[in-house]
């Protein structure tokens, strides 16, 4: 085992160690519930049946294939199986990212781990992790084609057929294609009359691939209308104002700082490199960076695009600093044996630590930090009568563990839209008009965070505390 192979092994073991953690998210539960419903009914949902505030309203979600897979894996392997599924998707995505990078193994490894750390906030057991994988695949194919490698653009429409049925993030595929077309167009114009014929052919291929992907996106249960879904989602004001992942990154957090370091590292590599920056690299780096500054959930895209750019422009600097160094040079049998032994020891350690991180106890501890497990268990043992107003953060967990109780709201923001979500905010913060909303929906039970402003207001009006702990409180209407 030479130096290059040892470094690659250590880097991927580091990734496995980072990925070996509970990935269950507050939104995981409604995806599981939907997948379970699809399997039970052998049909895709057309209207909502999980809430009372949107009961019977049209509802569909592009992630039905992912939700079926999640439900199947959970039925076979429980929450640990679900973690292994998404951990595998994550590792596969970073394998693809690694293929976009070339050059010095130590620099490659450092950039790789930095990119992993910058995207870590995105690592959740939700269909969006498939978008991370497919985005990496799109970028790999585009990059290899743009810079003279084999033409594998024909793969992209096939990926799009799968992507459009797994997650609404399929829009990112079109963004990458549009950036590639725009960048290649600028490259075409910049070359002037002396441009080689292949420059125009590549632009034509990219435009044709974009058209083919648009046609491929229509291969789903809802046809071409699915293209409007991402626009509908991003237009919901509640997301930008109150959901962290849709807001601009807060650079007081380490994850946001890692995104910033990755962003500046890419531009530093470009500035100090003896190689002139390609306009296509500029387009990818500038636009994907811009998207990351707009919303937390977009920061992971830079972890796909930046590593290849950094290696391309930093490698000439490394070559000047360490001329003649060959990481692939032959090593003695003793050195190879030492490398293999070190890799084996690290592998055992990562497997041991990973198994401990994904134990049932560790997973339950992580879940308890997110949702009111004990309060929901109380409701399961002590059913309440009447409609229940619930916290947005509790809704998805209620859907999964108490499917017989319709919720007021949960993580499906595309269903509730600003109409219901604005009502939710009015009640939870006890703003003017909260009584009218409670009366409109005939609310008799309230299940919210113990810190919610509405709790104190209801107590002052005589509502009874049915259950309370350090995370949640359940109140019932006087006389209820």
XYZ file of C-alpha atoms in Angstrom:
480
model
C 0.000 0.000 0.000
C 1.655 3.235 -1.166
C 1.193 6.739 0.263
C -1.684 7.710 -2.033
C -3.750 4.641 -1.171
C -3.056 5.048 2.529
C -4.197 8.682 2.490
C -7.374 7.821 0.552
C -8.145 5.017 3.015
C -7.641 7.278 6.026
C -9.753 10.041 4.489
C -12.712 7.743 3.812
C -12.429 6.212 7.271
C -12.641 9.756 8.613
C -15.779 10.288 6.559
C -17.288 7.056 7.901
C -16.540 8.190 11.443
C -18.277 11.522 10.793
C -21.275 9.792 9.180
C -21.682 7.231 11.982
C -24.147 9.253 14.004
C -27.933 9.356 14.482
C -29.351 11.110 11.405
C -32.979 11.136 12.513
C -34.494 14.579 11.963
C -37.806 16.105 13.048
C -39.016 15.762 9.439
C -37.942 12.121 9.147
C -41.184 11.055 10.779
C -43.656 12.445 8.253
C -41.648 10.906 5.422
C -41.843 7.549 7.209
C -45.581 7.982 7.806
C -46.196 8.810 4.157
C -44.144 5.834 2.986
C -46.063 3.573 5.359
C -49.391 4.943 4.054
C -48.330 4.302 0.444
C -47.391 0.710 1.225
C -50.602 0.091 3.163
C -52.869 1.610 0.509
C -50.835 0.657 -2.564
C -51.414 4.131 -3.951
C -49.897 7.583 -3.832
C -51.631 10.204 -1.674
C -53.707 12.663 -3.668
C -55.230 14.535 -0.733
C -54.211 15.064 2.869
C -55.520 12.640 5.486
C -53.054 13.351 8.290
C -54.265 16.757 9.509
C -57.613 18.345 10.293
C -56.593 21.812 9.097
C -56.001 20.554 5.537
C -58.083 17.381 5.547
C -59.181 16.528 2.007
C -57.047 19.242 0.381
C -54.927 18.231 -2.641
C -51.451 17.126 -1.594
C -48.640 15.304 -3.317
C -44.913 15.092 -2.695
C -42.205 14.272 -5.260
C -40.339 12.070 -2.781
C -42.654 9.066 -2.917
C -39.937 6.616 -4.035
C -37.622 7.694 -1.217
C -40.472 7.444 1.281
C -41.307 3.895 0.205
C -37.639 2.964 0.564
C -37.476 4.599 3.999
C -40.576 2.735 5.193
C -39.282 -0.586 3.858
C -35.839 -0.149 5.440
C -37.384 0.925 8.745
C -39.645 -2.138 8.747
C -36.613 -4.383 8.239
C -33.930 -2.643 10.284
C -35.619 -0.034 12.465
C -34.058 3.378 13.017
C -30.542 1.913 12.908
C -31.281 0.566 9.430
C -32.539 3.978 8.387
C -29.292 5.533 9.599
C -27.258 2.973 7.661
C -29.275 3.682 4.508
C -28.615 7.404 4.560
C -25.054 6.907 5.748
C -24.513 4.777 2.658
C -26.048 7.440 0.414
C -23.742 10.014 1.977
C -20.587 7.933 1.500
C -21.562 7.204 -2.101
C -22.048 10.940 -2.734
C -18.594 11.744 -1.374
C -17.081 8.963 -3.449
C -18.472 10.775 -6.497
C -17.113 14.094 -5.184
C -13.707 12.459 -4.721
C -13.756 11.452 -8.392
C -14.020 15.119 -9.403
C -10.737 15.872 -7.602
C -7.222 15.273 -8.895
C -3.764 15.937 -7.518
C -1.694 15.727 -4.344
C -3.294 13.170 -1.979
C -2.611 15.188 1.186
C -4.164 18.356 -0.224
C -6.967 16.284 -1.712
C -7.648 14.675 1.661
C -7.633 17.994 3.530
C -10.038 19.590 1.038
C -12.230 16.479 1.115
C -12.606 16.529 4.919
C -13.218 20.302 4.880
C -15.989 19.797 2.312
C -17.493 17.023 4.432
C -17.484 19.229 7.520
C -19.053 22.121 5.622
C -21.953 19.913 4.493
C -22.476 18.077 7.794
C -25.485 20.162 8.797
C -27.248 18.599 5.785
C -26.746 15.001 6.936
C -30.255 13.950 7.937
C -32.443 10.915 7.280
C -34.553 12.720 4.699
C -34.970 12.394 0.913
C -32.894 15.561 0.463
C -29.734 13.472 0.969
C -30.509 11.770 -2.346
C -30.415 15.239 -3.911
C -26.882 15.602 -2.541
C -25.900 12.355 -4.290
C -27.572 13.205 -7.600
C -26.122 16.723 -7.589
C -22.645 15.222 -7.201
C -23.348 12.861 -10.122
C -24.556 15.735 -12.315
C -21.507 17.837 -11.481
C -19.099 14.970 -12.159
C -20.605 14.332 -15.607
C -20.697 18.027 -16.490
C -17.165 18.683 -15.312
C -15.657 15.752 -17.171
C -17.460 16.734 -20.349
C -16.618 20.436 -20.180
C -12.923 19.783 -19.683
C -12.471 17.291 -22.500
C -13.180 13.971 -20.855
C -15.613 11.291 -22.005
C -19.134 12.416 -22.881
C -21.492 10.875 -20.318
C -24.220 13.517 -20.612
C -26.643 10.812 -21.754
C -26.688 9.583 -18.146
C -28.210 12.834 -16.840
C -31.763 12.372 -18.219
C -31.784 8.869 -16.716
C -30.753 10.271 -13.335
C -33.426 12.962 -13.685
C -36.175 10.340 -14.106
C -35.164 8.876 -10.755
C -34.480 12.234 -9.095
C -37.849 13.781 -9.924
C -39.564 10.898 -8.122
C -37.299 11.030 -5.057
C -36.988 14.679 -4.000
C -38.035 18.168 -5.057
C -34.354 19.091 -5.150
C -34.326 17.878 -8.765
C -34.425 21.611 -9.520
C -30.721 21.718 -8.583
C -29.972 19.515 -11.584
C -31.493 22.107 -13.872
C -29.573 24.870 -12.093
C -26.286 23.063 -12.734
C -27.205 22.547 -16.378
C -28.158 26.199 -16.819
C -24.903 27.327 -15.194
C -22.980 24.958 -17.495
C -24.796 26.308 -20.574
C -24.188 29.900 -19.491
C -20.522 29.247 -18.699
C -19.915 27.380 -21.951
C -21.675 30.187 -23.809
C -19.305 32.747 -22.292
C -16.377 30.458 -23.099
C -17.637 30.222 -26.692
C -17.836 34.011 -27.045
C -14.482 34.619 -25.334
C -12.623 32.407 -27.831
C -13.715 34.570 -30.749
C -13.158 33.577 -34.354
C -10.273 31.284 -33.417
C -12.463 28.970 -31.367
C -12.177 25.241 -32.178
C -15.337 23.523 -33.533
C -15.678 21.412 -30.381
C -16.516 24.531 -28.325
C -19.755 25.004 -30.232
C -20.509 21.290 -30.236
C -20.197 21.165 -26.468
C -22.599 24.074 -26.107
C -25.095 22.322 -28.372
C -24.741 19.080 -26.397
C -25.412 20.914 -23.145
C -28.534 22.606 -24.536
C -29.754 19.262 -25.874
C -29.116 17.595 -22.515
C -31.080 20.348 -20.778
C -34.020 19.715 -23.121
C -33.757 15.957 -22.569
C -33.785 16.441 -18.782
C -36.895 18.618 -19.067
C -38.595 15.796 -20.930
C -37.316 13.265 -18.384
C -38.757 15.324 -15.532
C -42.232 14.668 -16.912
C -41.828 10.953 -16.141
C -43.585 11.024 -12.785
C -47.146 10.508 -11.499
C -47.943 14.231 -11.891
C -46.403 14.855 -15.305
C -44.828 18.129 -16.345
C -46.707 20.049 -13.628
C -44.101 18.773 -11.157
C -41.739 21.470 -12.459
C -43.822 24.066 -10.602
C -43.410 22.306 -7.252
C -39.989 23.757 -6.269
C -41.193 27.284 -7.134
C -44.253 26.827 -4.949
C -42.107 25.695 -2.041
C -39.595 28.550 -2.174
C -42.427 31.089 -2.385
C -43.672 30.204 1.122
C -42.698 33.154 3.335
C -42.875 31.076 6.518
C -39.823 29.105 5.381
C -37.563 32.123 4.912
C -38.714 33.815 8.115
C -38.923 31.004 10.647
C -37.198 27.812 9.407
C -33.433 27.935 9.958
C -32.426 25.834 6.968
C -34.181 28.268 4.624
C -32.553 31.351 6.151
C -29.112 32.784 5.396
C -26.327 31.019 7.339
C -25.513 32.287 10.818
C -21.730 32.502 10.812
C -21.575 32.209 14.596
C -22.056 28.457 14.050
C -19.106 26.211 13.191
C -20.923 24.617 10.228
C -21.444 28.028 8.634
C -17.826 28.978 9.303
C -16.663 25.807 7.533
C -18.759 26.808 4.526
C -17.086 30.219 4.627
C -13.603 28.678 4.875
C -14.352 26.398 1.917
C -15.656 29.361 -0.095
C -12.606 31.513 0.600
C -10.218 28.581 0.083
C -11.599 28.089 -3.419
C -11.172 31.751 -4.331
C -7.720 31.865 -2.703
C -6.634 28.906 -4.829
C -7.836 30.747 -7.924
C -6.176 34.069 -6.975
C -2.750 32.616 -6.134
C -2.650 29.937 -8.815
C -0.381 30.436 -11.839
C -3.193 28.957 -13.930
C -5.692 31.402 -15.402
C -9.243 30.928 -14.151
C -11.631 29.305 -16.599
C -14.877 31.269 -17.004
C -16.855 28.053 -16.513
C -15.224 27.477 -13.130
C -16.057 31.073 -12.257
C -19.745 30.544 -13.106
C -20.061 27.379 -11.017
C -18.201 28.777 -8.020
C -19.875 32.185 -8.069
C -23.462 30.968 -8.489
C -23.261 28.017 -6.097
C -21.557 30.251 -3.521
C -24.328 32.812 -3.975
C -26.965 30.140 -3.332
C -25.142 29.096 -0.169
C -25.225 32.634 1.196
C -28.971 32.752 0.557
C -29.938 29.676 2.608
C -28.418 27.140 5.005
C -29.815 24.234 2.975
C -27.821 25.365 -0.082
C -24.434 25.465 1.654
C -23.926 21.749 0.961
C -23.804 22.436 -2.788
C -20.483 24.224 -2.361
C -19.076 21.008 -0.860
C -19.765 19.389 -4.244
C -18.441 22.144 -6.507
C -15.519 23.688 -4.583
C -13.234 20.637 -4.062
C -12.598 20.135 -7.788
C -11.962 23.866 -8.274
C -9.558 24.034 -5.338
C -7.556 21.053 -6.560
C -7.394 22.358 -10.126
C -5.940 25.718 -9.140
C -4.005 24.762 -5.989
C -2.189 21.797 -7.542
C 0.205 24.005 -9.609
C 1.132 25.790 -6.371
C 1.888 22.452 -4.678
C 3.948 21.343 -7.676
C 6.124 24.446 -7.325
C 6.571 23.956 -3.588
C 7.332 20.217 -3.802
C 8.838 19.560 -7.237
C 9.383 15.952 -8.153
C 7.489 14.428 -5.223
C 5.593 11.317 -6.322
C 2.948 9.912 -3.947
C 2.727 6.793 -6.125
C 6.394 5.825 -5.759
C 7.073 2.251 -4.772
C 7.483 1.486 -1.058
C 9.281 -1.360 0.627
C 7.408 -4.442 1.824
C 7.930 -3.311 5.421
C 6.501 0.146 4.728
C 3.542 -1.383 2.896
C 2.901 -3.757 5.815
C 2.991 -0.832 8.275
C 0.525 1.106 6.113
C -1.830 -1.881 5.903
C -1.638 -2.472 9.658
C -2.360 1.194 10.384
C -5.332 1.170 8.002
C -6.653 -2.049 9.589
C -6.411 -0.606 13.117
C -8.176 2.563 12.053
C -10.902 0.516 10.352
C -11.568 -1.500 13.506
C -11.660 1.679 15.609
C -14.111 3.397 13.232
C -16.384 0.338 13.135
C -16.353 0.093 16.929
C -17.075 3.793 17.452
C -19.684 3.761 14.681
C -21.524 0.825 16.229
C -21.602 2.662 19.573
C -22.914 5.849 17.916
C -25.723 3.947 16.196
C -26.778 1.864 19.197
C -30.489 2.036 20.122
C -29.578 4.026 23.224
C -27.631 6.634 21.237
C -30.421 6.992 18.683
C -33.077 7.388 21.377
C -30.980 9.976 23.173
C -30.711 11.982 19.945
C -34.470 11.718 19.345
C -35.239 12.902 22.873
C -33.249 16.055 22.221
C -35.502 16.849 19.264
C -39.042 15.816 20.169
C -41.170 15.297 23.318
C -40.966 11.509 23.540
C -42.447 11.271 27.046
C -45.321 13.634 26.291
C -46.290 11.661 23.197
C -46.088 8.421 25.204
C -48.449 9.999 27.731
C -50.922 10.833 24.950
C -50.690 7.279 23.655
C -51.603 5.912 27.089
C -54.108 8.650 27.915
C -56.028 9.569 24.746
C -57.635 13.005 24.724
C -60.905 14.059 23.132
C -61.273 16.981 20.754
C -59.081 18.682 18.202
C -55.506 19.353 19.233
C -53.405 22.380 18.340
C -49.791 21.212 18.215
C -46.354 22.734 17.808
C -44.938 22.722 14.278
C -41.843 20.921 15.616
C -43.951 18.154 17.180
C -46.321 17.511 14.273
C -44.243 15.039 12.258
C -43.446 12.931 15.318
C -47.154 12.839 16.188
C -47.992 11.650 12.659
C -45.709 8.662 13.095
C -46.343 7.615 16.688
C -49.995 8.640 17.016
C -51.358 8.275 13.477
C -54.930 8.201 14.797
C -54.729 11.815 15.998
C -55.013 14.390 13.177
C -52.552 17.248 13.646
C -53.016 20.967 13.122
C -49.643 21.363 11.423
C -46.437 19.422 10.734
C -43.309 19.706 8.581
C -45.163 19.576 5.238
C -44.978 23.308 4.616
C -45.940 22.840 0.957
C -49.344 21.584 2.135
C -50.094 24.171 4.800
C -48.693 27.159 2.917
C -48.649 30.615 4.470
C -52.390 30.545 5.191
C -52.298 27.876 7.904
C -48.734 28.599 8.986
C -49.563 32.252 9.678
C -52.480 31.091 11.820
C -50.125 28.764 13.644
C -47.752 31.640 14.414
C -50.618 33.816 15.630
C -51.729 31.179 18.132
C -48.314 29.945 19.311
C -47.221 33.528 20.055
C -50.635 34.496 21.465
C -50.941 37.408 19.055
C -54.089 39.375 18.403
C -56.711 37.109 16.856
C -55.550 33.866 18.465
C -58.926 33.256 20.149
C -60.800 33.535 16.868
C -58.476 31.002 15.254
C -58.891 28.567 18.165
C -62.669 28.947 17.937
C -62.621 28.576 14.139
C -60.913 25.206 14.417
C -62.730 24.182 17.637
C -59.456 23.544 19.491
C -59.900 21.750 22.843
C -56.330 20.507 23.432
C -53.028 22.376 23.068
C -49.689 20.543 22.810
C -46.739 22.941 22.566
C -43.266 23.701 23.903
C -43.269 24.569 27.570
C -41.725 27.925 26.610
C -44.445 28.839 24.080
C -46.117 32.209 24.891
C -49.598 30.712 24.423
C -49.028 28.436 27.426
C -49.035 31.248 29.976
C -51.999 32.962 28.339
C -54.085 29.783 28.413
C -53.169 29.137 32.041
C -54.391 32.630 32.914
C -57.699 31.811 31.231
C -58.238 28.647 33.237
C -56.959 25.939 30.910
C -55.863 22.793 32.753
C -52.383 21.258 32.552
C -52.831 17.615 31.626
C -49.101 16.904 31.293
C -45.883 18.908 31.531
C -42.166 18.224 31.499
C -39.074 20.248 30.640
C -39.838 20.066 26.909
C -43.588 20.139 26.357
C -46.937 20.897 27.938
C -50.414 19.534 27.178
C -53.341 21.754 28.152
C -57.067 21.071 27.882
C -60.007 23.438 27.618
C -61.727 24.177 30.944
C -64.430 21.577 31.436
C -62.935 19.411 28.708
